Every structure is written in structure tokens, then in C-alpha cells.
Short mmCIF file of N, CA and C in Angstrom, two decimals:
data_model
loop_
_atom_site.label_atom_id
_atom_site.label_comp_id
_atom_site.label_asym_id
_atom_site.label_seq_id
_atom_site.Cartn_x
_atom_site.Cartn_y
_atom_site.Cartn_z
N UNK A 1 -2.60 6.94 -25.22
CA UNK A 1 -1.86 7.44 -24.09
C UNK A 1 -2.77 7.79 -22.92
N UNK A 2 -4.31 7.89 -23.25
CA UNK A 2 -5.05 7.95 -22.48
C UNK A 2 -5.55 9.53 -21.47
N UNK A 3 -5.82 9.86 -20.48
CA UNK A 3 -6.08 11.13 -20.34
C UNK A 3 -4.26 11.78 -19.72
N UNK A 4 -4.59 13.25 -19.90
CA UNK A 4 -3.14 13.88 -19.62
C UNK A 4 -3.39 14.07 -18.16
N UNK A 5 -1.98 13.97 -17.29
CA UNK A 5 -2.46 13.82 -15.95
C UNK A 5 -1.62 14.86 -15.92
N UNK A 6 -2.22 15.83 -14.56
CA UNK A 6 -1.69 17.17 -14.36
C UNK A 6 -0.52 16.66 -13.27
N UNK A 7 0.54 17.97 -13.05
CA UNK A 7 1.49 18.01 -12.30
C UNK A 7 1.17 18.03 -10.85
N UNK A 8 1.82 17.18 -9.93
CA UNK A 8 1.26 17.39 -8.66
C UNK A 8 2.42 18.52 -7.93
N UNK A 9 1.72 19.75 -7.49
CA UNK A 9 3.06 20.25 -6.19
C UNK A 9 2.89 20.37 -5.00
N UNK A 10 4.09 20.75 -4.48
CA UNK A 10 3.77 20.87 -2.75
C UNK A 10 3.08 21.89 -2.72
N UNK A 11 2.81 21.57 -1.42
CA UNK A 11 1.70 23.26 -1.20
C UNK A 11 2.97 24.25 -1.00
N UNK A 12 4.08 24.30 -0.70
CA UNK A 12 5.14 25.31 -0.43
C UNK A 12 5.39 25.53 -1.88
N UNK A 13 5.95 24.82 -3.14
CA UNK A 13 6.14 25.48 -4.30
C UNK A 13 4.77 26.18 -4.58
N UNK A 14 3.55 26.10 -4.89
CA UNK A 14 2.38 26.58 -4.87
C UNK A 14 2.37 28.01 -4.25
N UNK A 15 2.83 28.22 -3.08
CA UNK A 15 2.68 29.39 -2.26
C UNK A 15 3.88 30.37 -2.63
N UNK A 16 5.51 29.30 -2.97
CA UNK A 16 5.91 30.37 -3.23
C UNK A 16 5.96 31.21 -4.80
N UNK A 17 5.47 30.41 -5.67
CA UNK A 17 5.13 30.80 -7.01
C UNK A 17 3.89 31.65 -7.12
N UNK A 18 2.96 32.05 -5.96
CA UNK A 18 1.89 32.28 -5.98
C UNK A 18 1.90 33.86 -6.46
N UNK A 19 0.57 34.20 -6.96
CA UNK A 19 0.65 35.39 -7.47
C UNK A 19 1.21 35.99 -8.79
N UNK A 20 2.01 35.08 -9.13
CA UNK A 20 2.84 35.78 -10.60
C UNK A 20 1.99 35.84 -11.68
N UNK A 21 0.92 35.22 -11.97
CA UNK A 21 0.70 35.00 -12.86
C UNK A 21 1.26 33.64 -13.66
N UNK A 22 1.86 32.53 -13.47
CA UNK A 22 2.48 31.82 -13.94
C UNK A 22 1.71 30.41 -14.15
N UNK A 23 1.69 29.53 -15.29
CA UNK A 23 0.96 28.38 -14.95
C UNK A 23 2.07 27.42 -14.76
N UNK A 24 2.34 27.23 -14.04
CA UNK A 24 3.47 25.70 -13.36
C UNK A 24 3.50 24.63 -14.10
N UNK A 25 2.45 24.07 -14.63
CA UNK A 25 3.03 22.83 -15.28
C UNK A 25 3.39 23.29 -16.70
N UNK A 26 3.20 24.59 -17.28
CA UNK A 26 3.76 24.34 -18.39
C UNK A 26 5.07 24.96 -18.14
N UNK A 27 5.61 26.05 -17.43
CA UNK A 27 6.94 25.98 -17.31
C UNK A 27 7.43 25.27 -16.91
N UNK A 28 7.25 24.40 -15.72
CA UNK A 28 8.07 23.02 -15.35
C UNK A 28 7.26 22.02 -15.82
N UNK A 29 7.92 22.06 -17.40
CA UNK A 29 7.45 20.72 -18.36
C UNK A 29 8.64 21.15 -19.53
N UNK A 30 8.73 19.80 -20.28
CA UNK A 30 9.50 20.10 -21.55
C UNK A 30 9.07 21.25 -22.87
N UNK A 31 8.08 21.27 -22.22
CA UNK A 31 7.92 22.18 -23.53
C UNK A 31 7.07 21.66 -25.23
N UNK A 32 7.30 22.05 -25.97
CA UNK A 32 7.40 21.38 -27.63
C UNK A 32 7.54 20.11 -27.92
N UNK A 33 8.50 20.26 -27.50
CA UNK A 33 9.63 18.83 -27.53
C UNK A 33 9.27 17.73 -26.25
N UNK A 34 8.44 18.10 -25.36
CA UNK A 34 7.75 17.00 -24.51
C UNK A 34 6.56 17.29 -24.71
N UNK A 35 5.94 18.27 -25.21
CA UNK A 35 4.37 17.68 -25.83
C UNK A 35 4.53 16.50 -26.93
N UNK A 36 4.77 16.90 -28.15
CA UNK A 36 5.47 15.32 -29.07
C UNK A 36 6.08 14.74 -28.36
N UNK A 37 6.32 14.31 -27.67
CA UNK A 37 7.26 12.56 -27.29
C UNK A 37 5.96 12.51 -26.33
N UNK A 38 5.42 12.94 -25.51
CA UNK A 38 3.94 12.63 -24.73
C UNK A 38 4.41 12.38 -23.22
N UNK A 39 5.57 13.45 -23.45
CA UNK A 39 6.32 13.31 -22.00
C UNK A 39 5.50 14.28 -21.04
N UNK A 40 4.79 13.75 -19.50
CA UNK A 40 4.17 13.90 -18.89
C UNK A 40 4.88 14.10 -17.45
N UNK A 41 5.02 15.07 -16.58
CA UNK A 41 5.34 15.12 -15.40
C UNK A 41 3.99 15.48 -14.54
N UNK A 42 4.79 13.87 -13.66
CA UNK A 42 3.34 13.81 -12.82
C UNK A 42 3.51 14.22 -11.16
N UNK A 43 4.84 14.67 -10.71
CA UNK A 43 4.93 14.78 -9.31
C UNK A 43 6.23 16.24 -9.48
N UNK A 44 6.26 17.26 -8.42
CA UNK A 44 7.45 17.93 -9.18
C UNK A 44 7.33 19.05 -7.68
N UNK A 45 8.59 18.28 -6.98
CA UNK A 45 9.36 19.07 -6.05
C UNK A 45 10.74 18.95 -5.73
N UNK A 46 11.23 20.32 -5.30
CA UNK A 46 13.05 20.08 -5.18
C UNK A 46 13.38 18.47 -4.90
N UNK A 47 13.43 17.90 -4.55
CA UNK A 47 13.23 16.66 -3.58
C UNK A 47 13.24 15.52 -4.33
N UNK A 48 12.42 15.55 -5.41
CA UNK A 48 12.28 14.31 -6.04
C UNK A 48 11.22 14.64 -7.26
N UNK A 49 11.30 14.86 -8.74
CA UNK A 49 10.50 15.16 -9.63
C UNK A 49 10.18 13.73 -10.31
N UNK A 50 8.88 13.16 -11.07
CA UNK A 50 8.30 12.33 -11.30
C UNK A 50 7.75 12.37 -12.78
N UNK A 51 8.51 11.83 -13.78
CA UNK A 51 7.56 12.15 -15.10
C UNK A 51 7.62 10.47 -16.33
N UNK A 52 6.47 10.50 -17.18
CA UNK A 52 6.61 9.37 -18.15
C UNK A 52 6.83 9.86 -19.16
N UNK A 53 7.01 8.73 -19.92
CA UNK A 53 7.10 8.96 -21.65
C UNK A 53 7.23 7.11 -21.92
N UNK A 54 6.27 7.23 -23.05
CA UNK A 54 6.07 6.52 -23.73
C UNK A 54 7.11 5.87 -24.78
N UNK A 55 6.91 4.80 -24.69
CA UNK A 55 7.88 4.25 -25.90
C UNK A 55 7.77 3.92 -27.48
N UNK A 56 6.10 3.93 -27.38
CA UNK A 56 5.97 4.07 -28.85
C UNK A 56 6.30 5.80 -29.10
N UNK A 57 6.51 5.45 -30.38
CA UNK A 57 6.66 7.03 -31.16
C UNK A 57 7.75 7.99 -30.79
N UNK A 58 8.69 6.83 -29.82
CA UNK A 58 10.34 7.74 -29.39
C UNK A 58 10.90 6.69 -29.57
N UNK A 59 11.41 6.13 -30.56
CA UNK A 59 12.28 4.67 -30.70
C UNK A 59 13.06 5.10 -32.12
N UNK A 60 14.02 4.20 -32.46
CA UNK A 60 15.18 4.55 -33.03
C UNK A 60 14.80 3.86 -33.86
N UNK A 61 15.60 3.50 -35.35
CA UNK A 61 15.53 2.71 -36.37
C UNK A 61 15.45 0.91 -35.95
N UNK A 62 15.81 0.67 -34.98
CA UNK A 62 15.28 -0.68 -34.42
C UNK A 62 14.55 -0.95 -33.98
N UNK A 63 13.37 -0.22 -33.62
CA UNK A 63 12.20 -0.13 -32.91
C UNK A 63 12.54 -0.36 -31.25
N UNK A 64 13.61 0.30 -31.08
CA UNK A 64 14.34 0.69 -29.43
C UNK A 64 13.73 1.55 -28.70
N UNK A 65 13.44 1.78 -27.75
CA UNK A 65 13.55 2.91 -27.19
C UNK A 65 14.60 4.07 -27.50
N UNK A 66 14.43 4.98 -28.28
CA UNK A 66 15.67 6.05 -28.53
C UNK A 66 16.45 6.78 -27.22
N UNK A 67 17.89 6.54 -27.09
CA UNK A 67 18.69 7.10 -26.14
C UNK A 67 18.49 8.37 -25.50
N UNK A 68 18.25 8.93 -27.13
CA UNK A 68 18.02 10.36 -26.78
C UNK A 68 16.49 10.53 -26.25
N UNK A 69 15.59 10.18 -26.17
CA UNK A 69 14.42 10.17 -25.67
C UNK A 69 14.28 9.95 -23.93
N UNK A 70 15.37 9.05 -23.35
CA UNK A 70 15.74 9.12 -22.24
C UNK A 70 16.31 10.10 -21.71
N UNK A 71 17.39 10.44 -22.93
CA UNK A 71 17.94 11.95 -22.67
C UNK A 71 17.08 13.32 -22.54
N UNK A 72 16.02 12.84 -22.92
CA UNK A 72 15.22 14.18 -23.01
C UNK A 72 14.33 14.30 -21.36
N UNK A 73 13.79 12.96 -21.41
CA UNK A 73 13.16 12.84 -19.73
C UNK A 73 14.18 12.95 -18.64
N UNK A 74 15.19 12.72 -18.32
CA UNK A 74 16.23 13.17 -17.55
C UNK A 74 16.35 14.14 -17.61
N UNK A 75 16.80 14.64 -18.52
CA UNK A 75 16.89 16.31 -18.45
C UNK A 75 15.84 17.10 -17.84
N UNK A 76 14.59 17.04 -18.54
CA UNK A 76 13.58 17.56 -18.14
C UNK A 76 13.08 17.19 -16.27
N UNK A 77 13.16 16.30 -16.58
CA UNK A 77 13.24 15.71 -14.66
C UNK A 77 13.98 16.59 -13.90
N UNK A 78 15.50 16.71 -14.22
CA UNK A 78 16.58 17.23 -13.14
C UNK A 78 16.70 18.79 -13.80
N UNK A 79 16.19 19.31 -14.73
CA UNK A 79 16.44 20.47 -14.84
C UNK A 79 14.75 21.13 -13.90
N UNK A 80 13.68 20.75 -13.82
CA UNK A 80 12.31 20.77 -12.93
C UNK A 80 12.84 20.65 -12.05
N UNK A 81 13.59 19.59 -11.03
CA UNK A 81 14.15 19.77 -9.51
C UNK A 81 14.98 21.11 -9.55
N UNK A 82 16.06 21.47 -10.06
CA UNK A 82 17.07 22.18 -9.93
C UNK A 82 16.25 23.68 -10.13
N UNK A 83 15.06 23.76 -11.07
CA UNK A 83 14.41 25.20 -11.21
C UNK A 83 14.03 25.34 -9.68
N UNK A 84 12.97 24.21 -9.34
CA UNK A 84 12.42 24.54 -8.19
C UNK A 84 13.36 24.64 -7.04
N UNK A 85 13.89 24.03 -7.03
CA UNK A 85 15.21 24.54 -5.98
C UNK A 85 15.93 25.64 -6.06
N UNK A 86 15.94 26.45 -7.36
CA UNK A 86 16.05 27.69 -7.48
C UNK A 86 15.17 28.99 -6.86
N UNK A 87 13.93 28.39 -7.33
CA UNK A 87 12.93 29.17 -6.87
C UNK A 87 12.49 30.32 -8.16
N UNK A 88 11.51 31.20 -7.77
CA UNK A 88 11.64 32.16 -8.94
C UNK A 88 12.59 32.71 -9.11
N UNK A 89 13.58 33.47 -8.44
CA UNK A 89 14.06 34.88 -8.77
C UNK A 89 15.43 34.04 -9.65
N UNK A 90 15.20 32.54 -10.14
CA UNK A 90 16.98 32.00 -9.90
C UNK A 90 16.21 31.46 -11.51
N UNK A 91 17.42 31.29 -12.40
CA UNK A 91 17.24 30.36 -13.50
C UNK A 91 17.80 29.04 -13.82
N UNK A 92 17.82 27.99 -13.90
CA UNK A 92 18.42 26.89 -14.22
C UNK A 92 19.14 26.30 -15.58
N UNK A 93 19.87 26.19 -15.87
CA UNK A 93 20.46 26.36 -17.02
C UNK A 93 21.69 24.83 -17.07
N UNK A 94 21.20 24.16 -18.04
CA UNK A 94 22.04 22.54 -17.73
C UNK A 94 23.29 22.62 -18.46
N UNK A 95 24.37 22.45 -17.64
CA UNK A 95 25.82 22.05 -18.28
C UNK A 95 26.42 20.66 -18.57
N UNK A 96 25.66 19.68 -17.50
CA UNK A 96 26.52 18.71 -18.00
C UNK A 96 25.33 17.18 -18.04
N UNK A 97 25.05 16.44 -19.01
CA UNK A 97 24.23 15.68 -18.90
C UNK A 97 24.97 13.87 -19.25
N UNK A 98 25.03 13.04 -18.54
CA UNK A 98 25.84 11.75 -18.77
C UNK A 98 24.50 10.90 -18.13
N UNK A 99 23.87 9.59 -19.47
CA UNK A 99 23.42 8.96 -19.88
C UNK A 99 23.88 7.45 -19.83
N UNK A 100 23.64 6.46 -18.99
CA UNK A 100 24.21 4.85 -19.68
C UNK A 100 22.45 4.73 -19.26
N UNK A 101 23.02 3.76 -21.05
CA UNK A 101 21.55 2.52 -21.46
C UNK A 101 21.64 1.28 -20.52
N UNK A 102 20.77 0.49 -20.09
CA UNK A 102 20.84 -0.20 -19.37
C UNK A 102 20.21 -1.45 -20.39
N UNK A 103 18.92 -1.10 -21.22
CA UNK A 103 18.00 -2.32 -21.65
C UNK A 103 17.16 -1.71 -22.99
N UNK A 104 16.91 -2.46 -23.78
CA UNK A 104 16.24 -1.75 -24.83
C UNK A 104 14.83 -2.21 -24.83
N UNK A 105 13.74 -1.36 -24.85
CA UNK A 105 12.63 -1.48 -24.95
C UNK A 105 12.03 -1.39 -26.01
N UNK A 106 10.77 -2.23 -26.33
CA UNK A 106 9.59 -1.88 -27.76
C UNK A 106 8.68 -1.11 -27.81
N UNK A 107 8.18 -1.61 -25.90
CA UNK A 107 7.21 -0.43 -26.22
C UNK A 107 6.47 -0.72 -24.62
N UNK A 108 5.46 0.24 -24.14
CA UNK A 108 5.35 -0.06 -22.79
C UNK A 108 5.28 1.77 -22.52
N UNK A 109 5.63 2.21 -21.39
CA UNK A 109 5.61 3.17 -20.86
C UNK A 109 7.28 3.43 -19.74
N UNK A 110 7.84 4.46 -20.07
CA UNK A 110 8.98 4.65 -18.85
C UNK A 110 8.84 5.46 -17.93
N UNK A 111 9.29 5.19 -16.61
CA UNK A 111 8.92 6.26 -15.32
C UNK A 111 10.57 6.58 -15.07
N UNK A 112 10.74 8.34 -14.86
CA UNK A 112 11.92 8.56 -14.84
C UNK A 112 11.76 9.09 -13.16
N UNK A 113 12.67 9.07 -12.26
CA UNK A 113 12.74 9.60 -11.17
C UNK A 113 14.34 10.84 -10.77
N UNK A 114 13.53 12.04 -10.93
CA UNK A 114 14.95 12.83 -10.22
C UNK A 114 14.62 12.90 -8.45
N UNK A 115 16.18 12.58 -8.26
CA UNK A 115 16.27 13.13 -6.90
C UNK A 115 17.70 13.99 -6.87
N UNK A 116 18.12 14.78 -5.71
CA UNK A 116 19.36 15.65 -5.97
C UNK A 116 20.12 14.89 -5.04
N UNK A 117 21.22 15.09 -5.64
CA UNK A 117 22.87 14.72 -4.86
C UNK A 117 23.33 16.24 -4.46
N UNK A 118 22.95 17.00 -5.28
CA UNK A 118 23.82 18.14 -5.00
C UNK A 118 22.52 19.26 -4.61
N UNK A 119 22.31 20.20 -3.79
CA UNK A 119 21.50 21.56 -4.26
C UNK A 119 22.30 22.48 -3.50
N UNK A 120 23.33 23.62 -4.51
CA UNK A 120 24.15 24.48 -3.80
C UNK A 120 23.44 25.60 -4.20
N UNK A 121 24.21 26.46 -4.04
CA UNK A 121 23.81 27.98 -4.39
C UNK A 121 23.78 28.30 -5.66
N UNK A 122 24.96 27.98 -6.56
CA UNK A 122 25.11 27.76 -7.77
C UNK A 122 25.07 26.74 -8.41
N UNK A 123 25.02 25.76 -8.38
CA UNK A 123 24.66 24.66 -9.10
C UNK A 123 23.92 23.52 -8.34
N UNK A 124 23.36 22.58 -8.87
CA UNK A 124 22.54 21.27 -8.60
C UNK A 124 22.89 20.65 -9.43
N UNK A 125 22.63 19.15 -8.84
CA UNK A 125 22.79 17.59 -9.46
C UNK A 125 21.51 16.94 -9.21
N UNK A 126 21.46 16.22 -10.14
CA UNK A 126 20.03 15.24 -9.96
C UNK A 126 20.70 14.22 -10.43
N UNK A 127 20.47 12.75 -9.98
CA UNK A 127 20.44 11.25 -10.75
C UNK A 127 18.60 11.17 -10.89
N UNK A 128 18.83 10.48 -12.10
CA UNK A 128 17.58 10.55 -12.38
C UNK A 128 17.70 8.87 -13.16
N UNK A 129 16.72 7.78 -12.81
CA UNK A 129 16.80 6.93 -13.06
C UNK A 129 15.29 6.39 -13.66
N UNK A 130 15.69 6.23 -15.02
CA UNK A 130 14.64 5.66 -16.08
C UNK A 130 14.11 4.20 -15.57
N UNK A 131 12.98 3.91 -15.30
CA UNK A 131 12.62 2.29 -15.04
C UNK A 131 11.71 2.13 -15.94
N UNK A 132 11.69 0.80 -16.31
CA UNK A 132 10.28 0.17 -17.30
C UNK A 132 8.92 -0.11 -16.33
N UNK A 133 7.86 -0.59 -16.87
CA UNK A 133 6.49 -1.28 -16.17
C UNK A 133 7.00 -2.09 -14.81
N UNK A 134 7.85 -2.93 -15.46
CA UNK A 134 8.23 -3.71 -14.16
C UNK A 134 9.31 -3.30 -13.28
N UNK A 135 9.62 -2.20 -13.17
CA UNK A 135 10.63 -1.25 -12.33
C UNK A 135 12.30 -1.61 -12.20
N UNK A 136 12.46 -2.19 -13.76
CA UNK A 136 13.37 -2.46 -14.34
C UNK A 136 14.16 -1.36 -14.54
N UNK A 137 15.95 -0.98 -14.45
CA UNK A 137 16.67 0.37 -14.40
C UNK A 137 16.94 0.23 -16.31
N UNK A 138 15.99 1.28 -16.73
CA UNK A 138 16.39 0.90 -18.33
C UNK A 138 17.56 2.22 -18.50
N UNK A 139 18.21 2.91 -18.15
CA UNK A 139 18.53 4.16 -17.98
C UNK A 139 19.28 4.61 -16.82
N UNK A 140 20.32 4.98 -16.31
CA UNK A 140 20.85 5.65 -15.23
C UNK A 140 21.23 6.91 -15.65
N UNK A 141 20.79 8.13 -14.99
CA UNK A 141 21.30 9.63 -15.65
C UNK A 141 22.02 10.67 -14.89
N UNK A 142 22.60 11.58 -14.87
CA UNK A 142 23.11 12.93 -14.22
C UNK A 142 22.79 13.80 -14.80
N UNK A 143 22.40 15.10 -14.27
CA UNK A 143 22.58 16.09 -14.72
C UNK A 143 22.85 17.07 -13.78
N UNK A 144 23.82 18.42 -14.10
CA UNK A 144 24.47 19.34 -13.80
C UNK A 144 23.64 20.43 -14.04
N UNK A 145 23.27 21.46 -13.29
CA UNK A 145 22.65 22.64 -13.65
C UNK A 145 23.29 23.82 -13.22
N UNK A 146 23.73 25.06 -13.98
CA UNK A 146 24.03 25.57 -13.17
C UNK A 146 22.73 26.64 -12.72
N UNK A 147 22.92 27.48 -11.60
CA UNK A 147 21.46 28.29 -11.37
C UNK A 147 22.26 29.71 -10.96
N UNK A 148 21.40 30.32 -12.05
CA UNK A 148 21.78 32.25 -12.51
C UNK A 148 20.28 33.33 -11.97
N UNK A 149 21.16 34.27 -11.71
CA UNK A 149 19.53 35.35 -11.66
C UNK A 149 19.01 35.32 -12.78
N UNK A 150 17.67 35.33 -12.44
CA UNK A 150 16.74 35.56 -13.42
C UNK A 150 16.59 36.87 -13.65
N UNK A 151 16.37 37.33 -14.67
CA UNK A 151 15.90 38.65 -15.14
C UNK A 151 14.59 39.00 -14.81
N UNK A 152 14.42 40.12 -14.47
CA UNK A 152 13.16 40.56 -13.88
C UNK A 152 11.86 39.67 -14.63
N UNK A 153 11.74 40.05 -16.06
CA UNK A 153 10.65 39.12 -16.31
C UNK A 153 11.07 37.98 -17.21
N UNK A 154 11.66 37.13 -16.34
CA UNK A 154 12.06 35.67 -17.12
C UNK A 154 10.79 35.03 -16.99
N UNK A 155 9.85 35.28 -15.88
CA UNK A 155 8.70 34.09 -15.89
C UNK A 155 7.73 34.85 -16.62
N UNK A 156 7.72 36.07 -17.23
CA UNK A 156 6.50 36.63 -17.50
C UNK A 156 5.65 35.52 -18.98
N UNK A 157 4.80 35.45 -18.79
CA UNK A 157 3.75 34.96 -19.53
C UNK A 157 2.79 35.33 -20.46
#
């Protein structure tokens, strides 16, 4: 998979996260569950979030790309836009997530792209669209977030 590439942000998320104590790419990252799959976010602002995942070692009993593995980079994509569009004091929390397969893959690398349709007060939308090497749509996604106060120390570390 080669070296881990860090998260890029704007200098405005940077400034306004600044001070907390917080390290950014691991809260806006999957977590557990995107360290194993080797899911990597490489760009990450309200605007448009940027992350891969690999296709070996997330594939289904056919040696597919697994659905849910798309499901997992979408999510993680549009739930990262919708935090940062929250900001700190706001939490992001996903209600509604709808998935179509487009192509089945063996193996290669996938680039998922969120951008928002929606950023309200209370909720955000992201489409977030899975492509292969050759910028093939293997994946079309939505997701729904809704965004709640955060509790004083939701980001504490």
C-alpha cells in the first residue's frame, strides 16, 4: 500500500480547530474500521473531502470489490465534509446512507470524492462518487447527516 499519506486541510479548518488539542486526521478518519480496510483520506474540506481504499483485502466471496467497503468510504467521506461543516462546537451524526454498484473490481485502488448538495444548519448531504484507476464511476453514494451540539468535551483527547 506503500507510504501512509497524511490529510491535507485548509488553512481555515486548521485555524479554526486550532488550539484544542486535537489531532485532525485521526478524528476526521474512519477510525478502526478504516485503519483495516487501509482507508486513507487524503484532502478534507467542507467543500469537497478526498479519500482511497484499496481493493485487495475488502472484496467479497467473489473476489469483488465488497459493497459494503464502498459503503464504508462514502460514509466516511460525507460524514468528514458534514463534521467540518459543522465545525467544533456541532456533531455529525449519519441518518441516511443510499449506495448503487456501478462495476465490480479485483483489485487496483478506489478514489472516493464527497462534495455537498446540501449544508444547512441541521443537516448536510454529500454525493460522494467511488471511481477506479481509470476514473471509471464504480459506485454512486448519498449520505444524510444530521448535525447536533456537541457536548462540551466531545473532542477531548
Amino acid at each position: 500500500m506503500g507510504e501512509p499519506t497524511s490529510t491535507v486541510f485548509p488553512q481555515e479548518i486548521l485555524d479554526q480547530w486550532a488550539g484544542r488539542g486535537i489531532d485532525l486526521p485521526a478524528l476526521f478518519s474512519a477510525g478502526r474500521l478504516g485503519e483495516r480496510m487501509g482507508l486513507v483520506i487524503t484532502h478534507a474540506a467542507p467543500e469537497k473531502v478526498v479519500g482511497t481504499l484499496p481493493v485487495e483485502g475488502n472484496t467479497q466471496p467473489y473476489g469483488l470489490l465488497h459493497g459494503g467497503a464502498s459503503a464504508v468510504l462514502a460514509e466516511t467521506l460525507g460524514s468528514v465534509g458534514a463534521m467540518l461543516h459543522g465545525g467544533p462546537t456541532r456533531l455529525a451524526v449519519g441518518v441516511d446512507l443510499n449506495c448503487t454498484h456501478h462495476r465490480g473490481l479485483t483489485s487496483g485502488t478506489v478514489t472516493g470524492t464527497a462534495t455537498p448538495v446540501h449544508r444547512g444548519r441541521s443537516t448536510t448531504t454529500y454525493e460522494i462518487a467511488v471511481t477506479d484507476e481509470q476514473d471509471r464511476r464504480v459506485c454512486s453514494a448519498r449520505l444524510t447527516c444530521m448535525l447536533r451540539d456537541a457536548p462540551g468535551d466531545a473532542y477531548r483527547t
